[in-house]
CSV table of C-alpha atoms in Angstrom, one decimal:
chain,number,residue,atom,x,y,z
E,1,MET,CA,0.2,0.2,0.2
E,2,SER,CA,1.2,3.4,-1.2
E,3,THR,CA,2.1,6.3,1.6
E,4,ILE,CA,2.0,10.0,1.6
E,5,LEU,CA,6.2,9.6,1.3
E,6,ASP,CA,5.7,7.8,-1.8
E,7,VAL,CA,3.3,10.5,-3.5
E,8,ALA,CA,5.6,13.3,-2.2
E,9,GLU,CA,9.1,11.3,-3.7
E,10,LYS,CA,7.6,11.0,-7.2
E,11,ALA,CA,5.7,14.2,-7.3
E,12,LYS,CA,9.1,15.6,-6.0
E,13,VAL,CA,7.5,17.6,-3.7
E,14,SER,CA,7.5,17.9,0.2
E,15,ILE,CA,5.1,16.0,2.4
E,16,ALA,CA,3.3,19.0,3.7
E,17,THR,CA,3.0,19.9,0.1
E,18,VAL,CA,1.1,16.8,-0.7
E,19,SER,CA,-1.0,17.0,2.6
E,20,ARG,CA,-2.3,20.5,1.5
E,21,ALA,CA,-3.0,19.0,-2.0
E,22,LEU,CA,-5.0,16.4,-0.8
E,23,ASN,CA,-6.8,18.3,1.7
E,24,ASN,CA,-7.5,21.4,-0.6
E,25,GLN,CA,-5.9,23.6,1.5
E,26,PRO,CA,-3.9,27.1,0.5
E,27,GLY,CA,-0.1,26.8,0.1
E,28,CYS,CA,0.1,25.2,-3.3
E,29,SER,CA,-0.5,26.2,-6.6
E,30,GLU,CA,-3.3,24.4,-9.1
E,31,GLU,CA,-0.8,23.1,-11.1
E,32,THR,CA,0.7,21.4,-8.2
E,33,ARG,CA,-2.4,20.0,-6.8
E,34,LYS,CA,-3.7,18.7,-9.8
E,35,LYS,CA,-0.2,17.1,-10.2
E,36,VAL,CA,-0.5,15.6,-6.7
E,37,MET,CA,-4.0,14.3,-6.9
E,38,ARG,CA,-3.3,12.5,-10.3
E,39,ILE,CA,0.0,10.7,-8.6
E,40,ALA,CA,-2.0,9.5,-5.7
E,41,GLN,CA,-4.8,8.0,-7.7
E,42,GLU,CA,-1.9,6.2,-9.6
E,43,LEU,CA,-0.4,4.9,-6.9
E,44,GLY,CA,-3.6,4.2,-5.0
E,45,TYR,CA,-3.2,6.2,-2.2
E,46,GLU,CA,-5.7,6.5,0.1
E,47,PRO,CA,-5.2,9.2,3.3
E,48,ASN,CA,-5.1,7.3,7.0
E,49,GLU,CA,-7.9,8.6,8.7
E,50,VAL,CA,-6.3,8.3,12.3
E,51,ALA,CA,-3.4,10.0,10.8
E,52,ARG,CA,-5.1,12.9,9.7
E,53,SER,CA,-7.1,13.1,12.8
E,54,LEU,CA,-3.8,13.5,14.6
E,55,ILE,CA,-2.6,16.1,12.5
E,56,ASN,CA,-6.0,18.0,12.2
E,57,LYS,CA,-6.8,17.4,15.9
E,58,LYS,CA,-10.3,16.2,14.4
E,59,THR,CA,-11.6,12.8,14.0
E,60,ASN,CA,-14.3,14.2,11.2
E,61,THR,CA,-16.8,12.2,13.6
E,62,ILE,CA,-19.8,13.5,15.6
E,63,GLY,CA,-22.3,11.7,18.1
E,64,VAL,CA,-25.6,11.7,18.5
E,65,ILE,CA,-27.3,11.1,21.7
E,66,ILE,CA,-31.0,9.9,21.4
E,67,PRO,CA,-33.3,8.8,24.2
E,68,GLU,CA,-36.3,6.1,23.9
E,69,ILE,CA,-38.5,7.9,21.4
E,70,SER,CA,-40.2,7.0,18.6
E,71,SER,CA,-38.2,5.0,16.1
E,72,LEU,CA,-40.0,7.1,13.1
E,73,LEU,CA,-39.3,10.2,14.7
E,74,SER,CA,-35.5,9.2,15.6
E,75,SER,CA,-35.2,8.0,11.4
E,76,GLU,CA,-35.9,11.2,10.5
E,77,PHE,CA,-33.7,13.0,12.9
E,78,ILE,CA,-31.0,11.1,11.7
E,79,ASN,CA,-31.7,11.3,8.0
E,80,GLY,CA,-31.1,15.1,8.5
E,81,ILE,CA,-28.3,14.9,10.9
E,82,ASP,CA,-26.5,12.6,8.3
E,83,ALA,CA,-27.3,14.4,5.3
E,84,ILE,CA,-25.3,17.7,6.2
E,85,ALA,CA,-22.6,15.4,7.9
E,86,LYS,CA,-21.9,13.8,4.6
E,87,GLN,CA,-21.5,17.1,3.1
E,88,GLU,CA,-19.0,18.2,6.2
E,89,SER,CA,-17.0,14.8,5.0
E,90,SER,CA,-18.3,13.6,8.6
E,91,ASN,CA,-19.7,10.5,9.9
E,92,LEU,CA,-22.0,9.6,12.6
E,93,ILE,CA,-21.9,7.4,15.9
E,94,VAL,CA,-25.5,7.3,17.2
E,95,THR,CA,-26.1,6.1,20.7
E,96,TYR,CA,-29.7,5.7,22.4
E,97,THR,CA,-30.2,6.0,25.7
E,98,LYS,CA,-32.3,3.6,27.1
E,99,SER,CA,-33.6,3.5,31.0
E,100,ASN,CA,-32.3,1.0,33.0
E,101,ILE,CA,-29.8,-0.1,30.4
E,102,VAL,CA,-27.4,2.8,29.3
E,103,SER,CA,-27.7,6.4,30.4
E,104,THR,CA,-27.0,9.5,28.9
E,105,GLU,CA,-24.3,10.4,31.0
E,106,GLU,CA,-22.4,6.9,29.8
E,107,ASN,CA,-23.1,8.1,26.2
E,108,LEU,CA,-21.4,11.3,26.8
E,109,LYS,CA,-18.2,9.6,28.3
E,110,MET,CA,-18.4,6.8,25.7
E,111,LEU,CA,-18.3,9.7,22.6
E,112,HIS,CA,-15.9,11.7,24.1
E,113,GLU,CA,-13.7,8.8,24.3
E,114,LYS,CA,-14.4,8.2,20.8
E,115,ARG,CA,-13.0,11.8,20.4
E,116,VAL,CA,-15.8,13.0,18.6
E,117,ASP,CA,-16.0,16.8,17.0
E,118,GLY,CA,-19.2,17.5,18.7
E,119,ILE,CA,-22.7,16.3,19.7
E,120,ILE,CA,-25.8,16.3,19.3
E,121,LEU,CA,-28.3,16.1,22.2
E,122,VAL,CA,-31.7,14.9,20.9
E,123,SER,CA,-35.4,15.4,22.9
E,124,GLU,CA,-33.7,15.2,26.2
E,125,ILE,CA,-33.3,17.6,29.3
E,126,LEU,CA,-29.9,18.9,29.3
E,127,ARG,CA,-29.1,18.2,33.1
E,128,LYS,CA,-26.2,19.7,35.1
E,129,GLU,CA,-24.2,16.8,35.1
E,130,TYR,CA,-24.2,16.5,31.5
E,131,TYR,CA,-23.5,20.1,31.3
E,132,ASP,CA,-20.7,20.0,33.7
E,133,TYR,CA,-19.2,17.2,31.6
E,134,ILE,CA,-19.6,19.1,28.1
E,135,LYS,CA,-18.0,22.2,29.1
E,136,ARG,CA,-15.3,20.6,31.6
E,137,ASN,CA,-14.0,18.5,28.3
E,138,ASN,CA,-14.9,21.4,25.8
E,139,ILE,CA,-17.2,19.7,23.7
E,140,PRO,CA,-19.2,21.5,21.1
E,141,CYS,CA,-22.6,20.7,21.9
E,142,VAL,CA,-26.2,21.4,20.1
E,143,LEU,CA,-29.6,20.6,21.5
E,144,LEU,CA,-32.4,19.3,18.8
E,145,SER,CA,-36.0,19.4,19.9
E,146,THR,CA,-35.3,20.7,23.0
E,147,LYS,CA,-33.9,23.4,24.9
E,148,SER,CA,-32.6,24.9,28.4
E,149,ALA,CA,-33.3,28.0,29.7
E,150,GLU,CA,-30.5,27.2,32.8
E,151,TYR,CA,-27.9,26.8,30.2
E,152,ALA,CA,-28.8,29.4,27.6
E,153,SER,CA,-25.2,29.2,26.1
E,154,VAL,CA,-25.6,25.7,24.4
E,155,PRO,CA,-27.6,26.5,21.2
E,156,TYR,CA,-30.9,24.9,20.2
E,157,VAL,CA,-33.3,24.2,17.1
E,158,LYS,CA,-36.9,23.3,18.1
E,159,VAL,CA,-40.3,24.0,17.2
E,160,ASP,CA,-42.5,25.9,20.0
E,161,ASP,CA,-44.4,23.1,21.5
E,162,TYR,CA,-47.0,25.3,23.4
E,163,ASP,CA,-47.6,27.5,20.3
E,164,ALA,CA,-48.2,24.3,18.2
E,165,SER,CA,-50.5,22.5,20.7
E,166,TYR,CA,-52.4,25.9,21.2
E,167,ALA,CA,-52.8,25.9,17.5
E,168,ALA,CA,-53.6,22.1,17.4
E,169,THR,CA,-56.5,22.5,19.9
E,170,ASN,CA,-57.7,26.0,18.4
E,171,TYR,CA,-58.0,24.0,14.8
E,172,LEU,CA,-60.6,21.4,16.0
E,173,ILE,CA,-62.3,24.4,17.9
E,174,LYS,CA,-62.5,26.2,14.6
E,175,MET,CA,-64.0,22.7,12.9
E,176,GLY,CA,-66.8,23.1,15.7
E,177,HIS,CA,-65.6,20.6,18.6
E,178,LYS,CA,-66.6,21.7,22.2
E,179,LYS,CA,-66.0,18.3,23.9
E,180,ILE,CA,-62.2,18.1,23.2
E,181,GLY,CA,-60.1,14.9,25.0
E,182,LEU,CA,-56.2,14.9,25.0
E,183,ILE,CA,-53.7,12.3,25.0
E,184,SER,CA,-50.4,13.4,26.2
E,185,GLY,CA,-47.1,12.7,27.6
E,186,SER,CA,-46.1,12.9,31.5
E,187,SER,CA,-46.6,16.4,32.8
E,188,ALA,CA,-43.6,16.1,34.5
E,189,ASP,CA,-41.6,16.1,30.8
E,190,PRO,CA,-40.7,19.9,30.4
E,191,ILE,CA,-39.9,19.2,26.7
E,192,ALA,CA,-42.9,17.4,24.8
E,193,GLY,CA,-45.2,16.8,28.0
E,194,ASN,CA,-46.2,20.1,29.6
E,195,PRO,CA,-46.2,22.5,27.3
E,196,ARG,CA,-48.2,20.6,25.0
E,197,ILE,CA,-50.6,20.1,27.9
E,198,GLU,CA,-50.6,23.6,28.8
E,199,GLY,CA,-51.2,24.9,25.4
E,200,TYR,CA,-54.3,22.4,25.1
E,201,LYS,CA,-55.6,24.4,28.0
E,202,LYS,CA,-55.1,27.6,26.9
E,203,ALA,CA,-56.6,27.2,23.6
E,204,ILE,CA,-59.6,25.8,25.4
E,205,SER,CA,-59.7,28.7,27.8
E,206,ASP,CA,-59.2,31.1,25.3
E,207,ASN,CA,-61.7,30.2,22.8
E,208,LEU,CA,-64.4,28.1,24.4
E,209,HIS,CA,-63.9,30.2,27.7
E,210,MET,CA,-64.0,27.1,30.0
E,211,GLU,CA,-61.7,25.4,32.1
E,212,VAL,CA,-60.1,21.9,31.5
E,213,GLU,CA,-61.8,19.1,33.5
E,214,GLU,CA,-59.5,16.4,35.2
E,215,LYS,CA,-61.5,14.0,32.9
E,216,GLN,CA,-60.6,15.4,29.5
E,217,ILE,CA,-56.6,14.6,29.9
E,218,VAL,CA,-55.1,11.2,30.2
E,219,SER,CA,-51.3,10.8,29.9
E,220,GLY,CA,-48.9,7.9,28.7
E,221,ASN,CA,-45.8,7.1,29.8
E,222,GLY,CA,-44.3,7.6,26.2
E,223,PHE,CA,-45.3,8.9,22.7
E,224,GLY,CA,-45.9,5.4,21.1
E,225,PHE,CA,-48.9,3.2,19.6
E,226,ASP,CA,-49.1,1.3,22.9
E,227,ASP,CA,-49.8,4.5,24.7
E,228,GLY,CA,-52.2,5.9,22.1
E,229,ARG,CA,-54.0,2.6,22.2
E,230,ASN,CA,-54.3,2.2,25.8
E,231,LYS,CA,-55.0,5.7,26.5
E,232,PHE,CA,-57.8,6.1,24.0
E,233,ILE,CA,-59.5,3.3,25.5
E,234,GLN,CA,-59.1,5.2,29.4
E,235,LEU,CA,-60.3,8.6,27.8
E,236,MET,CA,-63.4,7.2,26.1
E,237,LYS,CA,-64.6,5.6,29.3
E,238,GLN,CA,-64.0,9.0,31.6
E,239,TYR,CA,-65.0,11.4,29.0
E,240,PRO,CA,-67.5,9.6,26.5
E,241,ASP,CA,-69.4,12.3,24.9
E,242,LEU,CA,-66.3,13.9,23.6
E,243,SER,CA,-66.6,14.6,19.6
E,244,ALA,CA,-62.6,15.1,19.4
E,245,ILE,CA,-59.3,13.9,20.6
E,246,PHE,CA,-55.7,16.1,20.3
E,247,CYS,CA,-53.0,13.2,20.7
E,248,VAL,CA,-49.5,14.6,21.3
E,249,SER,CA,-47.7,12.6,18.6
E,250,ASP,CA,-48.5,10.9,15.3
E,251,GLU,CA,-47.9,7.4,16.9
E,252,MET,CA,-50.2,8.0,19.7
E,253,ALA,CA,-52.8,9.2,17.2
E,254,ILE,CA,-52.8,5.8,15.1
E,255,GLY,CA,-52.7,3.6,18.1
E,256,ALA,CA,-56.2,5.5,19.2
E,257,ILE,CA,-57.4,5.0,15.6
E,258,SER,CA,-56.7,1.2,16.2
E,259,ALA,CA,-58.1,1.3,19.4
E,260,ALA,CA,-61.5,2.8,17.9
E,261,TYR,CA,-61.8,0.6,14.9
E,262,ARG,CA,-61.6,-2.5,17.7
E,263,LEU,CA,-64.3,-0.7,19.6
E,264,GLY,CA,-66.4,-0.1,16.9
E,265,ILE,CA,-66.0,3.9,17.2
E,266,LYS,CA,-65.8,5.4,13.3
E,267,ILE,CA,-63.2,8.0,12.6
E,268,PRO,CA,-63.8,10.8,12.1
E,269,GLU,CA,-67.7,10.3,11.9
E,270,ASP,CA,-67.8,9.6,15.8
E,271,VAL,CA,-64.8,10.8,17.1
E,272,SER,CA,-62.4,13.3,15.3
E,273,ILE,CA,-58.5,12.8,16.1
E,274,MET,CA,-55.6,14.9,15.6
E,275,GLY,CA,-51.9,14.3,15.7
E,276,TYR,CA,-48.7,16.0,16.3
E,277,ASP,CA,-45.1,15.5,14.1
E,278,ASN,CA,-46.5,14.8,10.3
E,279,LEU,CA,-44.8,11.5,10.2
E,280,LYS,CA,-44.7,9.7,6.8
E,281,ILE,CA,-47.2,7.1,8.7
E,282,SER,CA,-50.1,9.7,9.0
E,283,GLU,CA,-50.4,9.8,5.4
E,284,MET,CA,-50.8,5.9,5.5
E,285,SER,CA,-53.2,5.6,8.3
E,286,VAL,CA,-57.0,5.1,7.8
E,287,PRO,CA,-58.0,7.3,7.3
E,288,PRO,CA,-55.2,9.5,6.5
E,289,LEU,CA,-54.5,11.8,9.6
E,290,THR,CA,-54.9,15.6,10.4
E,291,THR,CA,-51.9,16.6,12.1
E,292,THR,CA,-49.5,19.3,13.1
E,293,ALA,CA,-46.4,19.0,11.1
E,294,GLN,CA,-43.0,19.7,12.8
E,295,PRO,CA,-40.2,19.7,10.0
E,296,LEU,CA,-38.1,17.3,11.6
E,297,VAL,CA,-35.6,16.9,8.9
E,298,LYS,CA,-35.3,20.4,8.6
E,299,MET,CA,-34.8,20.8,12.2
E,300,ALA,CA,-32.0,18.1,12.4
E,301,GLU,CA,-30.3,19.5,9.4
E,302,LYS,CA,-30.2,23.0,11.0
E,303,ALA,CA,-28.8,21.8,14.2
E,304,THR,CA,-25.8,19.9,12.3
E,305,GLU,CA,-25.2,23.1,10.8
E,306,ILE,CA,-24.6,24.9,14.1
E,307,LEU,CA,-22.6,22.2,15.7
E,308,PHE,CA,-20.6,22.7,12.5
E,309,LYS,CA,-20.0,26.4,13.0
E,310,ILE,CA,-19.1,25.7,16.6
E,311,ILE,CA,-16.6,22.8,15.4
E,312,ASN,CA,-15.1,25.2,12.9
E,313,LYS,CA,-14.6,27.8,15.1
E,314,LYS,CA,-17.6,30.2,13.6
E,315,ALA,CA,-19.2,30.5,16.4
E,316,ASP,CA,-19.8,34.3,15.9
E,317,ASP,CA,-22.7,33.1,13.7
E,318,VAL,CA,-24.0,30.6,16.3
E,319,HIS,CA,-27.5,31.2,17.2
E,320,SER,CA,-30.7,29.0,18.4
E,321,ILE,CA,-33.6,28.8,16.3
E,322,ILE,CA,-37.2,28.0,16.8
E,323,MET,CA,-38.6,26.3,13.3
E,324,PRO,CA,-42.3,26.7,12.2
E,325,TYR,CA,-45.0,24.6,12.5
E,326,GLN,CA,-48.0,24.1,10.0
E,327,ILE,CA,-51.6,22.3,10.3
E,328,ILE,CA,-51.7,19.5,7.9
E,329,GLU,CA,-55.2,18.9,7.1
E,330,ARG,CA,-56.1,15.1,5.8
E,331,ASP,CA,-59.4,13.2,6.9
E,332,SER,CA,-59.5,12.4,10.3
E,333,VAL,CA,-61.3,15.7,11.2
E,334,LYS,CA,-64.8,16.0,11.0
E,335,LYS,CA,-66.1,19.8,10.7
E,336,ILE,CA,-68.9,19.9,12.8
E,337,LYS,CA,-71.9,22.9,11.6
């Protein structure tokens, strides 16, 4: 296997010039660069990534930490992150935080040991111990689909969950619904739980001029299909005269539609159902799901762009971003005259 020294000797230039030419760096003419590239190709020389990382002090690898959320949601985020990473000639190491198996702190330490150039933390609270570890080890970090009021120096990219939930509930009200139930995440979840619950409550208060009763809300342990299916059954028992349900994730909404089918409840003729996320599966459900769209891939792309700005020392151009949401009308919500 040819080495960089072989290329340098045949091109009659220094090793440093070969390195500059192959990495498209200033310090050599276009004629020399083309000559070096041609000779490297003739010799079958391939740069050693480990050696290059020692020189550049970069591994051209970024880490992603994702909690136990929807696999469909995760794949959208990973697609967006990977697209930008490829543009930057970088690779991904994706880790999953699983309760009682692998903690976020363990994943942080593992990624740091792998010497990743930066980390994207997805849909998870930035706890003090995570922040301290990141700062202590000078690890570039960006938050995706979460934010931290306490550690505002860490940039984030997300949708305003409170506003989006308010808009979704208000849409159901504008469609003529007054008895609206909510299938939510945990109220103790400050990221996707409590803000969506409070947005729903505020829309009911502002537009129907009534307070939300306890029977109108059921909370799942997560945001998945089983949560939606099980909590639909519970909600129908405690609030049987409702006409519409807002589910705070599309997977929950599709779980609710499945439960309705088994119970002989027609959607949207008997009950209207609205989701949140606009996952691809929302178009495939029967009926197709009306939902509140988050631009998931775009969010991931923006977060990754910010991370590379930090890595490449362009921090002056770094700021957090609130992304727009959109109501997508399909067939799971009926208009009441």
